[in-house]
Coordinates of C-alpha atoms and ligand atoms in Angstrom, one line a residue:
M1 CA 131.5 115.1 118.3
Y2 CA 128.3 116.3 119.9
I3 CA 128.8 117.8 123.3
Y4 CA 125.8 117.9 125.7
D5 CA 124.3 121.3 126.5
D6 CA 122.9 122.0 130.0
Y7 CA 119.5 120.7 128.9
D8 CA 120.9 117.3 127.7
Q9 CA 122.9 116.9 130.9
R10 CA 119.9 117.7 133.1
I11 CA 117.6 115.2 131.5
V12 CA 120.2 112.4 131.7
D13 CA 121.0 113.3 135.4
E14 CA 117.3 113.4 136.3
R15 CA 116.8 110.0 134.6
V16 CA 119.5 108.5 136.9
D17 CA 117.8 109.9 140.0
Q18 CA 114.4 108.5 138.9
F19 CA 115.9 105.1 138.2
R20 CA 117.7 105.1 141.6
D21 CA 114.5 105.6 143.3
Q22 CA 112.6 103.0 141.2
T23 CA 115.3 100.4 141.9
R24 CA 115.2 101.1 145.6
R25 CA 111.4 100.7 145.7
Y26 CA 111.7 97.4 143.7
L27 CA 114.3 96.1 146.0
A28 CA 112.3 97.1 149.0
G29 CA 109.3 95.2 147.7
E30 CA 107.3 98.4 147.1
I31 CA 106.8 97.7 143.4
T32 CA 106.3 94.4 141.8
E33 CA 108.3 92.6 139.2
D34 CA 105.7 93.5 136.5
E35 CA 105.7 97.1 137.5
F36 CA 109.5 97.2 137.5
L37 CA 109.9 95.6 134.1
P38 CA 109.1 98.6 131.8
L39 CA 111.1 100.8 134.1
R40 CA 114.3 98.7 133.9
L41 CA 113.8 98.3 130.1
Q42 CA 113.6 102.0 129.7
N43 CA 117.1 102.0 131.2
G44 CA 118.6 99.3 129.1
L45 CA 118.4 96.5 131.7
Y46 CA 117.5 93.0 130.5
I47 CA 117.4 89.9 132.6
Q48 CA 119.5 87.4 130.7
R49 CA 120.2 83.7 131.4
F50 CA 122.4 84.2 134.4
A51 CA 122.4 87.9 135.3
P52 CA 121.1 91.3 134.3
M53 CA 122.5 92.7 131.0
M54 CA 122.9 96.4 130.7
R55 CA 122.9 98.0 127.2
I56 CA 124.5 101.4 127.0
A57 CA 123.8 103.7 124.1
I58 CA 126.6 104.9 121.8
P59 CA 124.8 107.5 119.6
Y60 CA 125.6 106.5 116.1
G61 CA 128.7 104.7 117.2
L62 CA 130.9 107.7 118.2
L63 CA 133.1 107.5 121.4
S64 CA 135.6 109.8 123.0
T65 CA 138.6 108.4 124.8
R66 CA 137.2 109.8 128.0
Q67 CA 134.1 107.6 127.5
V68 CA 136.2 104.6 126.7
R69 CA 138.2 105.0 129.9
K70 CA 135.0 105.4 131.9
L71 CA 133.7 102.1 130.3
S72 CA 136.9 100.4 131.3
D73 CA 136.7 101.7 134.8
I74 CA 133.0 100.7 135.1
S75 CA 133.8 97.2 133.8
R76 CA 136.5 96.7 136.4
R77 CA 134.5 98.1 139.4
Y78 CA 131.0 96.9 138.6
D79 CA 131.5 94.0 136.2
K80 CA 133.9 91.3 135.2
G81 CA 136.6 93.5 133.5
Y82 CA 135.3 93.4 129.9
V83 CA 132.6 94.9 127.8
H84 CA 130.8 93.7 124.7
F85 CA 130.3 95.8 121.5
T86 CA 127.1 95.0 119.7
T87 CA 125.7 94.9 116.2
R88 CA 123.8 98.1 116.9
Q89 CA 126.9 100.1 117.7
N90 CA 126.1 99.9 121.4
V91 CA 128.0 98.4 124.3
Q92 CA 126.8 96.0 126.9
L93 CA 127.8 94.9 130.4
N94 CA 127.0 91.2 131.0
W95 CA 127.3 91.0 134.8
P96 CA 126.2 94.1 136.5
R97 CA 124.4 93.8 139.9
L98 CA 120.9 95.2 139.9
E99 CA 121.5 97.2 143.0
E100 CA 124.5 98.9 141.5
V101 CA 123.0 99.8 138.2
P102 CA 122.0 103.3 139.4
D103 CA 125.6 103.9 140.4
I104 CA 126.8 102.8 137.0
L105 CA 124.3 105.1 135.3
A106 CA 125.5 108.0 137.5
E107 CA 129.1 107.2 136.4
L108 CA 128.1 107.2 132.8
A109 CA 126.2 110.5 133.1
T110 CA 129.6 112.1 134.0
V111 CA 130.9 111.4 130.6
Q112 CA 127.6 112.1 128.7
M113 CA 126.5 108.5 128.3
H114 CA 123.3 106.7 129.3
A115 CA 121.2 103.7 128.6
I116 CA 118.0 105.5 127.6
Q117 CA 115.9 103.9 124.9
T118 CA 118.3 101.0 124.5
S119 CA 115.5 98.5 125.0
G120 CA 111.7 98.5 125.1
A121 CA 109.2 99.4 122.4
C122 CA 110.6 102.8 121.5
I123 CA 112.8 104.4 119.0
R124 CA 116.3 102.9 119.7
N125 CA 119.7 104.3 119.2
T126 CA 120.1 105.5 115.6
T127 CA 122.9 103.8 113.7
T128 CA 125.1 104.9 110.8
D129 CA 128.2 104.4 108.7
H130 CA 131.2 103.9 111.0
F131 CA 133.3 105.9 108.4
A132 CA 130.8 108.9 108.7
G133 CA 132.5 112.2 107.9
I134 CA 135.7 110.6 106.6
A135 CA 134.7 108.0 104.0
A136 CA 136.2 108.6 100.6
D137 CA 132.8 107.7 98.9
E138 CA 130.7 109.9 101.2
V139 CA 128.2 112.4 99.7
V140 CA 126.6 113.8 102.8
D141 CA 128.0 113.5 106.4
P142 CA 125.3 111.5 108.2
R143 CA 126.3 112.5 111.8
P144 CA 124.4 115.8 112.1
W145 CA 121.3 114.1 110.8
C146 CA 121.7 111.3 113.3
E147 CA 122.1 113.8 116.0
L148 CA 118.9 115.6 115.0
I149 CA 117.1 112.3 115.0
R150 CA 118.6 111.5 118.4
Q151 CA 117.3 114.8 119.8
W152 CA 113.9 114.3 118.2
S153 CA 113.4 110.7 119.3
T154 CA 114.8 110.9 122.8
F155 CA 111.8 111.0 125.2
H156 CA 109.5 111.7 122.3
P157 CA 106.2 111.5 124.3
E158 CA 104.2 110.1 121.4
F159 CA 106.6 107.3 120.6
A160 CA 107.5 106.0 124.1
F161 CA 105.2 103.0 123.8
L162 CA 105.2 101.9 120.1
P163 CA 103.8 98.5 119.1
R164 CA 107.3 97.3 119.1
K165 CA 110.9 98.5 119.1
F166 CA 111.9 100.8 116.3
K167 CA 115.4 101.1 114.7
I168 CA 116.5 103.8 112.3
A169 CA 119.7 103.8 110.3
V170 CA 121.2 106.6 108.2
C171 CA 123.6 106.4 105.3
G172 CA 125.2 109.2 103.2
A173 CA 127.8 107.4 101.1
D174 CA 127.8 105.4 97.9
E175 CA 128.3 102.2 99.8
D176 CA 125.7 101.5 102.5
R177 CA 127.8 100.5 105.5
A178 CA 124.8 100.9 107.9
A179 CA 122.5 98.1 106.7
T180 CA 119.7 100.6 106.2
L181 CA 117.6 98.2 104.0
V182 CA 117.1 96.0 107.0
H183 CA 116.0 98.6 109.5
D184 CA 112.5 99.9 110.4
I185 CA 113.4 103.1 108.7
G186 CA 116.4 103.7 106.4
V187 CA 117.4 107.3 105.7
H188 CA 119.5 107.8 102.5
L189 CA 121.2 111.1 102.3
R190 CA 122.2 112.3 98.8
K191 CA 122.7 115.5 96.8
D192 CA 120.7 116.8 93.9
H193 CA 122.4 118.2 90.8
Q194 CA 122.5 121.6 92.4
G195 CA 124.4 120.2 95.4
K196 CA 121.4 120.4 97.8
V197 CA 120.9 117.7 100.3
R198 CA 117.9 115.5 99.5
I199 CA 116.6 112.5 101.4
N200 CA 115.1 109.1 100.4
I201 CA 113.2 107.2 103.1
L202 CA 112.8 103.4 103.2
A203 CA 110.4 101.7 105.5
G204 CA 109.6 98.2 106.7
G205 CA 112.9 96.5 106.7
G206 CA 113.9 94.2 109.4
L207 CA 115.3 90.8 110.3
G208 CA 114.0 88.6 113.2
R209 CA 111.7 85.7 112.4
T210 CA 110.2 87.4 109.3
P211 CA 113.1 89.1 107.4
V212 CA 112.1 91.8 105.0
I213 CA 114.0 94.2 102.8
G214 CA 112.8 97.8 103.3
A215 CA 110.7 99.5 100.6
L216 CA 111.3 103.1 99.2
I217 CA 108.5 105.2 100.4
K218 CA 109.7 108.8 99.8
E219 CA 112.1 110.3 97.3
D220 CA 113.8 113.7 97.4
L221 CA 112.5 114.9 100.7
E222 CA 113.8 118.3 101.6
P223 CA 116.0 118.1 104.6
E224 CA 114.1 120.7 106.6
Q225 CA 111.1 118.2 106.5
L226 CA 113.0 115.2 107.8
L227 CA 111.6 115.2 111.3
N228 CA 108.1 116.2 110.3
Y229 CA 108.2 113.3 107.8
L230 CA 109.5 110.8 110.5
D231 CA 106.8 112.0 112.8
A232 CA 104.2 111.1 110.2
A233 CA 105.7 107.7 109.5
L234 CA 105.9 106.9 113.2
R235 CA 102.3 108.1 113.7
I236 CA 101.0 105.8 111.0
Y237 CA 102.9 102.9 112.6
N238 CA 101.8 103.8 116.0
R239 CA 98.2 104.0 114.9
Y240 CA 97.9 100.9 112.7
G241 CA 100.7 98.7 113.9
R242 CA 99.5 95.5 115.6
R243 CA 99.5 95.4 119.3
D244 CA 97.7 92.0 119.7
N245 CA 100.6 89.8 118.6
K246 CA 104.2 90.7 119.3
Y247 CA 105.4 88.6 116.4
K248 CA 103.3 90.8 114.0
A249 CA 104.0 94.1 115.7
R250 CA 107.0 95.4 113.8
I251 CA 106.5 98.0 111.1
K252 CA 107.6 95.5 108.5
I253 CA 104.5 93.5 109.0
L254 CA 102.3 96.6 108.7
V255 CA 104.1 97.9 105.6
K256 CA 103.7 94.4 104.0
A257 CA 100.0 94.1 105.0
M258 CA 99.2 97.6 103.7
T259 CA 101.6 97.4 100.8
P260 CA 104.4 100.0 100.6
E261 CA 102.3 102.2 98.3
V262 CA 99.4 102.5 100.7
F263 CA 101.7 102.9 103.6
A264 CA 103.5 105.7 101.8
R265 CA 100.1 107.4 100.9
E266 CA 99.0 107.3 104.5
V267 CA 102.3 108.8 105.6
E268 CA 102.0 111.5 103.0
Q269 CA 98.5 112.5 104.2
E270 CA 99.6 112.6 107.8
W271 CA 102.7 114.6 106.8
D272 CA 100.4 117.1 105.0
R273 CA 98.5 117.6 108.2
I274 CA 101.7 117.9 110.3
K275 CA 103.2 120.4 107.9
K276 CA 100.3 122.8 108.4
I277 CA 100.9 123.1 112.2
S278 CA 104.5 122.2 112.7
Q279 CA 107.5 124.2 111.8
P280 CA 110.1 122.7 109.5
L281 CA 113.7 122.3 110.7
S282 CA 115.4 125.7 110.3
L283 CA 118.6 125.9 108.3
S284 CA 120.3 127.6 111.3
E285 CA 119.4 124.7 113.5
I286 CA 120.8 122.2 111.0
E287 CA 123.9 124.3 110.8
R288 CA 124.2 124.6 114.6
I289 CA 124.1 120.8 115.0
A290 CA 126.5 120.4 112.0
R291 CA 129.1 122.6 113.8
H292 CA 129.6 119.8 116.4
F293 CA 131.0 117.7 113.6
T294 CA 133.7 119.9 112.2
R295 CA 136.9 118.2 110.8
P296 CA 139.7 117.8 113.3
D297 CA 142.8 119.8 113.0
Y298 CA 144.4 117.9 110.1
E299 CA 148.0 118.6 109.1
A300 CA 148.6 119.2 105.4
L301 CA 150.0 115.8 104.4
A302 CA 150.4 114.1 101.1
D303 CA 149.1 110.6 100.4
L304 CA 151.8 107.9 100.8
D305 CA 152.4 105.2 98.3
F306 CA 151.2 102.2 100.2
N307 CA 153.3 99.8 98.1
D308 CA 156.4 101.6 99.4
L309 CA 155.0 101.7 102.8
A310 CA 154.2 98.0 102.8
L311 CA 157.8 97.2 101.8
Q312 CA 159.1 98.8 105.0
G313 CA 157.2 96.4 107.2
S314 CA 156.8 92.7 108.1
P315 CA 154.3 90.4 106.4
G316 CA 151.9 91.0 109.3
F317 CA 152.1 94.8 108.8
Q318 CA 151.6 94.3 105.0
R319 CA 148.4 92.2 105.5
W320 CA 147.1 94.6 108.0
L321 CA 147.8 97.6 105.7
K322 CA 145.9 95.9 102.9
Q323 CA 143.0 94.6 105.0
N324 CA 142.4 97.0 108.0
V325 CA 143.4 100.4 106.6
S326 CA 140.7 102.3 104.6
A327 CA 140.6 105.3 102.3
H328 CA 140.0 108.8 103.8
Q329 CA 138.7 112.1 102.5
Q330 CA 141.7 113.9 103.7
T331 CA 145.0 113.3 101.9
G332 CA 147.7 111.8 104.1
Y333 CA 145.2 110.2 106.5
S334 CA 143.5 106.8 106.7
A335 CA 140.9 105.0 108.8
V336 CA 142.1 101.9 110.8
T337 CA 139.8 99.1 111.9
L338 CA 140.6 97.2 115.0
T339 CA 138.8 93.9 114.6
L340 CA 137.5 92.5 117.9
K341 CA 137.8 89.1 116.4
A342 CA 141.0 87.5 117.6
T343 CA 140.5 83.7 118.0
A344 CA 139.4 82.7 121.5
D345 CA 137.9 86.0 122.3
A346 CA 134.1 86.4 121.9
P347 CA 133.4 88.6 118.9
G348 CA 132.9 92.1 120.1
D349 CA 134.4 91.6 123.6
V350 CA 137.2 93.9 124.9
S351 CA 139.0 93.7 128.2
A352 CA 139.4 96.7 130.5
E353 CA 143.1 96.7 129.9
Q354 CA 142.6 96.7 126.1
L355 CA 140.1 99.6 126.5
D356 CA 142.7 101.7 128.4
D357 CA 145.3 100.9 125.8
I358 CA 142.9 101.7 123.0
A359 CA 142.1 105.1 124.6
D360 CA 145.8 106.0 124.9
L361 CA 146.4 105.0 121.3
A362 CA 143.3 106.9 120.0
D363 CA 144.7 110.0 121.8
R364 CA 148.1 109.5 120.3
F365 CA 147.0 108.6 116.7
S366 CA 143.4 109.6 116.1
F367 CA 142.4 112.9 117.7
G368 CA 141.0 111.2 120.8
E369 CA 137.9 109.7 119.2
L370 CA 136.9 106.3 117.9
R371 CA 133.9 104.5 116.4
V372 CA 132.0 101.3 116.8
S373 CA 130.9 99.4 113.7
H374 CA 127.9 97.2 113.4
E375 CA 130.3 94.4 112.5
Q376 CA 131.4 94.7 116.2
N377 CA 134.7 96.3 115.5
L378 CA 136.4 99.6 116.5
I379 CA 137.7 102.2 114.2
F380 CA 140.3 104.9 114.6
A381 CA 139.0 107.3 112.0
D382 CA 141.8 109.9 111.5
V383 CA 145.3 108.4 111.5
P384 CA 148.1 110.1 109.7
Q385 CA 149.5 107.6 107.1
T386 CA 153.1 108.3 108.3
K387 CA 152.1 106.9 111.7
L388 CA 150.6 103.6 110.4
P389 CA 153.8 101.5 111.1
E390 CA 154.0 102.8 114.7
L391 CA 150.3 102.2 115.3
W392 CA 150.5 98.7 113.9
Q393 CA 153.3 97.8 116.3
A394 CA 151.4 99.2 119.2
L395 CA 148.2 97.4 118.2
D396 CA 150.0 94.1 117.5
R397 CA 151.5 94.2 121.1
I398 CA 148.0 94.3 122.6
G399 CA 146.5 91.7 120.3
L400 CA 144.4 94.2 118.3
A401 CA 146.1 94.0 114.9
T402 CA 144.5 90.9 113.5
P403 CA 144.4 91.6 109.8
N404 CA 141.0 90.0 109.1
R405 CA 138.6 93.0 108.5
G406 CA 135.8 91.8 106.2
L407 CA 137.2 88.3 106.0
L408 CA 135.7 85.0 107.0
T409 CA 137.0 85.2 110.5
D410 CA 135.6 88.7 111.1
V411 CA 132.5 86.9 112.4
I412 CA 129.4 88.9 113.5
C413 CA 128.1 87.0 116.4
C414 CA 125.3 87.4 119.0
P415 CA 125.8 86.4 122.6
G416 CA 123.8 83.2 122.0
G417 CA 123.4 80.5 124.6
D418 CA 126.3 81.6 126.7
Y419 CA 124.3 84.6 127.9
C420 CA 120.9 84.8 126.2
A421 CA 117.8 83.0 127.6
L422 CA 116.2 83.0 124.1
A423 CA 119.0 81.1 122.4
N424 CA 118.5 77.7 120.7
A425 CA 122.3 77.2 120.5
R426 CA 125.5 78.8 121.5
S427 CA 127.1 81.2 119.0
I428 CA 130.4 82.2 120.6
P429 CA 132.0 78.7 120.7
L430 CA 131.0 78.2 117.1
A431 CA 132.7 81.5 116.1
E432 CA 135.8 80.3 117.9
E433 CA 135.9 77.0 116.1
I434 CA 135.5 78.7 112.8
Q435 CA 138.3 81.1 113.7
R436 CA 140.6 78.2 114.8
Y437 CA 139.8 76.2 111.7
F438 CA 140.5 79.0 109.3
E439 CA 143.7 80.3 110.8
D440 CA 145.7 80.2 107.6
L441 CA 145.8 83.9 106.6
D442 CA 146.9 83.1 103.0
Y443 CA 143.7 81.1 102.5
L444 CA 141.6 83.7 104.1
H445 CA 143.1 86.5 102.0
D446 CA 142.6 84.4 98.9
I447 CA 139.0 83.9 99.7
G448 CA 138.6 87.6 100.2
E449 CA 135.6 89.6 101.3
L450 CA 133.2 87.4 103.2
D451 CA 130.6 88.3 105.9
L452 CA 129.8 85.4 108.2
N453 CA 127.1 86.1 110.7
I454 CA 126.0 83.7 113.6
S455 CA 122.7 84.2 115.5
G456 CA 121.7 81.8 118.3
C457 CA 118.0 82.0 117.4
M458 CA 115.6 83.4 114.9
N459 CA 115.6 86.9 116.5
A460 CA 118.6 87.4 114.3
C461 CA 120.6 89.8 116.5
A462 CA 123.7 89.0 114.4
H463 CA 121.9 89.7 111.1
H464 CA 122.4 86.1 109.8
H465 CA 119.9 86.6 107.0
V466 CA 122.2 89.2 105.4
G467 CA 125.5 87.4 105.9
H468 CA 127.2 86.1 102.8
I469 CA 127.1 83.0 105.0
G470 CA 124.5 83.1 107.7
I471 CA 124.3 80.6 110.5
L472 CA 121.3 80.2 112.7
G473 CA 121.2 78.1 115.9
V474 CA 118.2 75.7 115.9
D475 CA 117.0 73.2 118.5
R476 CA 116.5 69.7 117.3
K477 CA 115.0 67.6 120.1
G478 CA 116.9 69.4 122.7
E479 CA 120.2 69.4 120.8
E480 CA 122.1 72.3 119.4
Y481 CA 122.1 72.4 115.6
Y482 CA 123.1 75.0 113.1
Q483 CA 121.3 75.8 109.8
I484 CA 123.4 77.4 107.2
Q485 CA 122.3 79.9 104.5
I486 CA 124.2 81.7 101.8
G487 CA 123.7 84.7 99.5
G488 CA 122.7 87.3 101.9
S489 CA 124.0 90.9 101.9
A490 CA 123.1 94.2 103.6
T491 CA 124.3 96.6 101.0
R492 CA 122.2 98.9 98.7
T493 CA 121.2 95.8 96.8
A494 CA 120.4 93.8 99.9
T495 CA 119.5 90.2 99.5
L496 CA 118.2 87.6 102.1
G497 CA 120.2 84.4 102.3
K498 CA 118.8 81.0 101.3
I499 CA 119.0 77.9 103.4
I500 CA 121.3 75.3 101.8
G501 CA 119.6 72.3 103.5
P502 CA 119.3 70.3 106.8
S503 CA 121.2 71.7 109.8
F504 CA 124.5 70.4 111.3
K505 CA 126.0 69.7 114.6
R506 CA 128.5 72.3 115.7
E507 CA 131.6 70.2 115.0
K508 CA 130.6 69.8 111.4
V509 CA 130.1 73.5 110.6
P510 CA 133.7 74.5 109.9
D511 CA 134.1 71.7 107.4
V512 CA 130.8 72.6 105.7
I513 CA 132.1 76.1 105.3
R514 CA 135.3 74.8 103.8
Q515 CA 133.2 72.8 101.2
L516 CA 131.3 76.0 100.4
M517 CA 134.6 77.7 99.9
S518 CA 135.9 75.0 97.6
V519 CA 132.9 75.4 95.3
Y520 CA 133.6 79.1 95.3
L521 CA 137.3 78.8 94.6
E522 CA 136.7 76.4 91.8
Q523 CA 134.0 78.4 90.1
R524 CA 134.7 82.0 90.8
Y525 CA 135.4 84.4 87.9
D526 CA 138.5 86.6 88.2
G527 CA 137.9 89.1 91.0
E528 CA 134.5 87.8 91.9
R529 CA 133.6 87.8 95.6
F530 CA 131.9 84.8 97.3
I531 CA 128.5 86.6 97.5
D532 CA 128.6 87.3 93.7
T533 CA 129.5 83.8 92.8
S534 CA 126.8 82.4 95.1
L535 CA 124.1 84.6 93.6
R536 CA 125.3 83.8 90.1
L537 CA 125.4 80.0 90.6
G538 CA 122.4 79.7 92.9
L539 CA 122.2 77.1 95.7
E540 CA 122.5 73.9 93.6
P541 CA 126.3 73.4 93.3
F542 CA 126.8 74.3 96.9
K543 CA 124.1 71.9 98.1
E544 CA 125.6 69.2 96.0
K545 CA 129.0 69.6 97.4
V546 CA 127.8 69.6 101.0
Y547 CA 125.1 66.9 100.9
G548 CA 126.9 64.8 98.3
Q549 CA 123.9 64.4 96.0
K550 CA 122.1 66.2 93.3
A551 CA 119.6 68.3 95.2
A552 CA 116.0 67.8 94.3
Ligands
HEM1 C1 119.5 89.5 126.5 C2 119.9 89.5 125.2 C3 119.0 89.8 124.0 C4 117.7 89.6 123.8 C5 116.7 89.0 124.8 C6 117.4 90.0 122.5 C7 116.1 89.9 121.9 C8 115.9 90.2 120.6 C9 114.7 90.0 120.0 C10 113.4 89.4 120.7 C11 114.8 90.4 118.7 C12 113.8 90.3 117.6 C13 112.9 91.5 117.5 C14 111.9 91.4 116.4 O1 112.1 91.1 115.2 O2 110.7 91.7 116.8 C15 116.1 90.9 118.5 C16 116.6 91.5 117.4 C17 117.9 92.1 117.3 N1 118.7 92.2 118.3 FE1 118.6 91.3 120.1 N2 118.5 90.5 121.9 C18 119.5 90.4 122.8 C19 120.8 90.8 122.6 C20 121.3 91.4 121.5 C21 122.6 91.8 121.3 C22 123.8 91.5 122.3 C23 122.7 92.4 120.1 C24 123.9 92.8 119.4 C25 125.0 92.0 119.4 C26 121.4 92.4 119.6 C27 121.0 93.1 118.4 C28 119.9 92.9 117.8 C29 119.6 93.2 116.4 C30 120.7 93.8 115.5 C31 118.4 92.6 116.1 C32 117.9 92.7 114.7 C33 116.7 92.3 114.2 C34 115.8 93.4 113.9 O3 115.7 94.3 114.8 O4 115.2 93.5 112.8 N3 120.5 91.9 120.5 N4 116.8 90.8 119.7
SF4_2 S1 119.8 86.1 118.2 FE1 118.6 85.0 119.7 S2 120.2 84.0 120.9 FE2 121.2 85.6 119.8 S3 121.2 87.3 121.3 FE3 119.4 87.5 119.9 S4 117.8 86.7 121.0 FE4 119.6 85.9 122.0

């Protein structure tokens, strides 16, 4: 894990002091609401429906147990005893008091955390694969590249006031677990036939009211040029991106308007100019950063036979082993997902008590580190397989062994109308209704892999366009309704979901999902996932089932 040097620590500490003074002046009436707005946004502070919301950065989703304990402590002392993990691998406090935010930031700084660039029109926290560095299908470890991007983008003077927010995601494995195709910039790390790292860059992806899949703008970039190239891409966006209309200000609109080819050409020309005056990244710098991400002290262990292992445990353990335990690069080790999706808990929420327990378990079972996934789950990345039964028992005791990773009840969900002032409808109670309705684990496991994403409005914070089933809260004459789409995915062959028809009231939604499932179960080929069946069949049979008539 990256450890701050003196310079990192100083800039974070200085930022806390600055914000303390800014908050004091605001509370004393010395600066206006309008003047305070950009200052608080630069420190992750939104005003939500009922209270401020504070978004804390978790660089590329990596957390140490020390940081987890600090989050627990902060949530007890300054909030309501829980935190919320987000779809951008960050963590949020929902009820901080404005006057105490400087103290919270000071506490965070003691464990190398901050809220810098977690909101506002700047480069936001870079996200990546939650299995980075350990995934069995990994080609290049994305973490050093994320850290290089973090250092380059933090307080980059040229990109502090972009036309709009800017999100970068990095992936280095065969499977894209970072949704790179729906980010402003997607960075794909790969290796050429000589084993050298090469980078493909995508631009102009994004969700929100205009969902767009990113376009490939550069192939085979030399890694030494990554930051120069990103500089060039951001400059073109900064120069030509629209500032007159915030709904047209994201890079996706610019790339679409220019066409990806013209945008790529502009970036290439800018990059040529930059290369003449700016040094490439040196190999020694890349290696220096990479040394922060060395492998932990693994024991020499052999892989266990999971069929044998399963036989030693209860049905609950067997399900969890099948669903929540993932392959690892190191023999004898596995990655374990703790889904924060138990029925009745808001997706992504964790209590302070659970955080303390999680920290203790990560110390015991996973080298004192954990990760956050954009599916709003937590991951123990390095668990010896011999310890899986013991870990399962411990997790089961604290309600964190729900065996539903990647299944219908592993819902991605935004805060919606319970917290967010922009919402058309509530998301959390719908997630809960769906989880209650689909409690039968045999049924869920039979359905298999299914991403269900719920956003409370078209801003799409829960990525509903790229859910296999996506649900969007809409307002119909002051009433909460939900529009359903199917066929979306955020993989390397990302697709945007298509709306099946008119929206429904909340109580109807679980039954509509059951009807969609019945079409799938009747028509799937052997081993075919819901997403594949829905793309193969198209909307028609699903519409027919749900609306009871042949769709026009
Ligand atoms: C006060 C609460 C929030 C507000 C006001 C808010 C606002 C917005 C807005 C306006 C957009 C659309 C941006 C655009 O396309 O131009 C957006 C997108 C997004 N937000 Fe939120 N959001 C909030 C909370 C959250 C939370 C809690 C999460 C994570 C669970 C989140 C994650 C995202 C993501 C992933 C997008 C994706 C769309 C994209 O950038 O392409 N947001 N948000
Ligand atoms: S999708 Fe809409 S309702 Fe949900 S958090 Fe984002 S802005 Fe709020």
